[in-house]
């Protein structure tokens, strides 16, 4: 950044500038002049859209290349961003997407890869209707599902479906760093036609030095993930540093296979739909003045079933957009199984399932 640009940025971020721009803030005025100018907020312009998967009768998958404003601080491989967009003139809706490109620095372009969720607003808009030039709003990169600064000589990645995106960012980053160690990569997809990044992974499988890629399709007879399969593929896998990401059934199978090993790090792309406690009782949504019989689903799902529209972003317990105050009652974290009965407690309703009576400020 030049001396003049650096000085300009400091002025725009100053308390004086904020006071002069009240009540809208400096960024609102900068956005009117040029959407790519920002003092504090992060925005990005879509500069490329690539269709990754397009199977008739199934949701398509696309990769969007984003050019962020200079306020973007970069990301570590495996992290995600909150992305907001106004669809059809409605208020901004925000969802969470994982960065799929190699680790980036301040102002660098990066990519996000997503499936058009049939029930989603943002993902369907971005995959099916957004065009090059569309502006989106971003958070800074977030998340702790990342590689260490010093990567071990042998590591493993296990992913399923759209859960490939964070580990693909890790793989691409290690290739860029010319990592000299060994990488074992297992990915499960519904079929070869549903395989995200298929051409790139096939090229890596043929020529990637030290990278063993296994693309698995159980519907075609490939083995499901099990301790016996993993042991044949990677002897001593429980001691191997492993990053796993995917839907709940896959992650639960990985956790069972690793049997509590500290070498395993996981991230869900869809939280498990489980309730190990009582599904009796009544849920009180105090702000709306509505009650409903406890179904055992997460509080977010039960609120939506009751006709409410609480804020949420990821539905995976990672972005905290859905945090609400639980006034009373017991909830179980569907990711960890931990329960809490504390009153006046902030909880993530997308991964909190009530046990018995519960009152929450929604």
PDB file of N, CA, C and O in Angstrom, residues 2 7 12 37 62 82-83 85 88 110 115-116 139 143 185 212 218 247 249 359:
ATOM      1  N   UNK A   2       0.592   2.224  -0.841  1.00  0.00           N
ATOM      2  CA  UNK A   2       1.398   3.434  -0.921  1.00  0.00           C
ATOM      3  C   UNK A   2       1.210   4.280   0.326  1.00  0.00           C
ATOM      4  O   UNK A   2       0.264   4.094   1.098  1.00  0.00           O
ATOM      5  N   UNK A   7      -2.309   6.639   4.328  1.00  0.00           N
ATOM      6  CA  UNK A   7      -2.772   7.805   5.083  1.00  0.00           C
ATOM      7  C   UNK A   7      -4.261   8.021   4.886  1.00  0.00           C
ATOM      8  O   UNK A   7      -4.997   8.342   5.835  1.00  0.00           O
ATOM      9  N   UNK A  12      -9.986   7.665   6.889  1.00  0.00           N
ATOM     10  CA  UNK A  12     -11.334   7.128   6.724  1.00  0.00           C
ATOM     11  C   UNK A  12     -11.754   6.266   7.907  1.00  0.00           C
ATOM     12  O   UNK A  12     -12.949   6.132   8.200  1.00  0.00           O
ATOM     13  N   UNK A  37     -14.688   0.381  -2.877  1.00  0.00           N
ATOM     14  CA  UNK A  37     -14.008   1.206  -1.874  1.00  0.00           C
ATOM     15  C   UNK A  37     -14.600   0.897  -0.499  1.00  0.00           C
ATOM     16  O   UNK A  37     -15.823   0.875  -0.325  1.00  0.00           O
ATOM     17  N   UNK A  62     -21.188 -24.906  -8.018  1.00  0.00           N
ATOM     18  CA  UNK A  62     -20.402 -23.910  -8.749  1.00  0.00           C
ATOM     19  C   UNK A  62     -19.313 -23.326  -7.860  1.00  0.00           C
ATOM     20  O   UNK A  62     -19.439 -23.296  -6.634  1.00  0.00           O
ATOM     21  N   UNK A  82     -18.655 -15.507   6.128  1.00  0.00           N
ATOM     22  CA  UNK A  82     -20.076 -15.203   6.064  1.00  0.00           C
ATOM     23  C   UNK A  82     -20.295 -14.293   4.857  1.00  0.00           C
ATOM     24  O   UNK A  82     -19.625 -13.275   4.713  1.00  0.00           O
ATOM     25  N   UNK A  83     -21.207 -14.690   3.997  1.00  0.00           N
ATOM     26  CA  UNK A  83     -21.461 -13.961   2.755  1.00  0.00           C
ATOM     27  C   UNK A  83     -22.902 -13.481   2.739  1.00  0.00           C
ATOM     28  O   UNK A  83     -23.828 -14.283   2.936  1.00  0.00           O
ATOM     29  N   UNK A  85     -26.006 -11.185   0.727  1.00  0.00           N
ATOM     30  CA  UNK A  85     -26.440 -10.684  -0.568  1.00  0.00           C
ATOM     31  C   UNK A  85     -27.909 -10.311  -0.496  1.00  0.00           C
ATOM     32  O   UNK A  85     -28.686 -10.924   0.255  1.00  0.00           O
ATOM     33  N   UNK A  88     -33.508 -10.171  -4.963  1.00  0.00           N
ATOM     34  CA  UNK A  88     -34.798  -9.622  -5.415  1.00  0.00           C
ATOM     35  C   UNK A  88     -35.260  -8.454  -4.553  1.00  0.00           C
ATOM     36  O   UNK A  88     -36.451  -8.325  -4.237  1.00  0.00           O
ATOM     37  N   UNK A 110      -9.984 -14.938  -4.087  1.00  0.00           N
ATOM     38  CA  UNK A 110     -10.157 -16.283  -3.551  1.00  0.00           C
ATOM     39  C   UNK A 110     -11.447 -16.863  -4.092  1.00  0.00           C
ATOM     40  O   UNK A 110     -12.241 -16.163  -4.734  1.00  0.00           O
ATOM     41  N   UNK A 115     -22.935 -25.854  -3.225  1.00  0.00           N
ATOM     42  CA  UNK A 115     -24.041 -26.551  -3.873  1.00  0.00           C
ATOM     43  C   UNK A 115     -25.294 -25.697  -3.723  1.00  0.00           C
ATOM     44  O   UNK A 115     -25.521 -25.089  -2.674  1.00  0.00           O
ATOM     45  N   UNK A 116     -26.116 -25.629  -4.750  1.00  0.00           N
ATOM     46  CA  UNK A 116     -27.359 -24.865  -4.699  1.00  0.00           C
ATOM     47  C   UNK A 116     -28.374 -25.634  -3.858  1.00  0.00           C
ATOM     48  O   UNK A 116     -29.060 -26.524  -4.358  1.00  0.00           O
ATOM     49  N   UNK A 139     -17.683 -11.277   5.651  1.00  0.00           N
ATOM     50  CA  UNK A 139     -16.969 -11.135   6.919  1.00  0.00           C
ATOM     51  C   UNK A 139     -15.493 -11.404   6.639  1.00  0.00           C
ATOM     52  O   UNK A 139     -15.124 -11.835   5.538  1.00  0.00           O
ATOM     53  N   UNK A 143     -12.837 -19.386  11.671  1.00  0.00           N
ATOM     54  CA  UNK A 143     -12.790 -20.832  11.848  1.00  0.00           C
ATOM     55  C   UNK A 143     -11.431 -21.341  12.281  1.00  0.00           C
ATOM     56  O   UNK A 143     -10.389 -20.783  11.932  1.00  0.00           O
ATOM     57  N   UNK A 185      -5.638 -38.879   0.846  1.00  0.00           N
ATOM     58  CA  UNK A 185      -6.881 -38.120   0.666  1.00  0.00           C
ATOM     59  C   UNK A 185      -7.996 -39.081   0.252  1.00  0.00           C
ATOM     60  O   UNK A 185      -7.954 -39.667  -0.825  1.00  0.00           O
ATOM     61  N   UNK A 212      -1.750 -39.473  -2.243  1.00  0.00           N
ATOM     62  CA  UNK A 212      -2.556 -40.653  -2.592  1.00  0.00           C
ATOM     63  C   UNK A 212      -4.026 -40.262  -2.536  1.00  0.00           C
ATOM     64  O   UNK A 212      -4.569 -40.012  -1.454  1.00  0.00           O
ATOM     65  N   UNK A 218     -19.646 -45.396  -2.788  1.00  0.00           N
ATOM     66  CA  UNK A 218     -20.248 -46.611  -2.222  1.00  0.00           C
ATOM     67  C   UNK A 218     -21.405 -47.168  -3.044  1.00  0.00           C
ATOM     68  O   UNK A 218     -21.609 -48.390  -3.065  1.00  0.00           O
ATOM     69  N   UNK A 247     -20.917 -34.590   5.794  1.00  0.00           N
ATOM     70  CA  UNK A 247     -22.206 -34.723   6.484  1.00  0.00           C
ATOM     71  C   UNK A 247     -22.071 -35.596   7.723  1.00  0.00           C
ATOM     72  O   UNK A 247     -21.100 -36.352   7.875  1.00  0.00           O
ATOM     73  N   UNK A 249     -23.379 -38.436   8.943  1.00  0.00           N
ATOM     74  CA  UNK A 249     -23.107 -39.883   8.940  1.00  0.00           C
ATOM     75  C   UNK A 249     -21.642 -40.209   8.670  1.00  0.00           C
ATOM     76  O   UNK A 249     -21.085 -41.127   9.287  1.00  0.00           O
ATOM     77  N   UNK A 359     -37.494 -22.484  27.378  1.00  0.00           N
ATOM     78  CA  UNK A 359     -37.932 -21.161  26.965  1.00  0.00           C
ATOM     79  C   UNK A 359     -36.758 -20.417  26.374  1.00  0.00           C
ATOM     80  O   UNK A 359     -35.665 -20.358  26.962  1.00  0.00           O
TER      81      UNK A 359
END
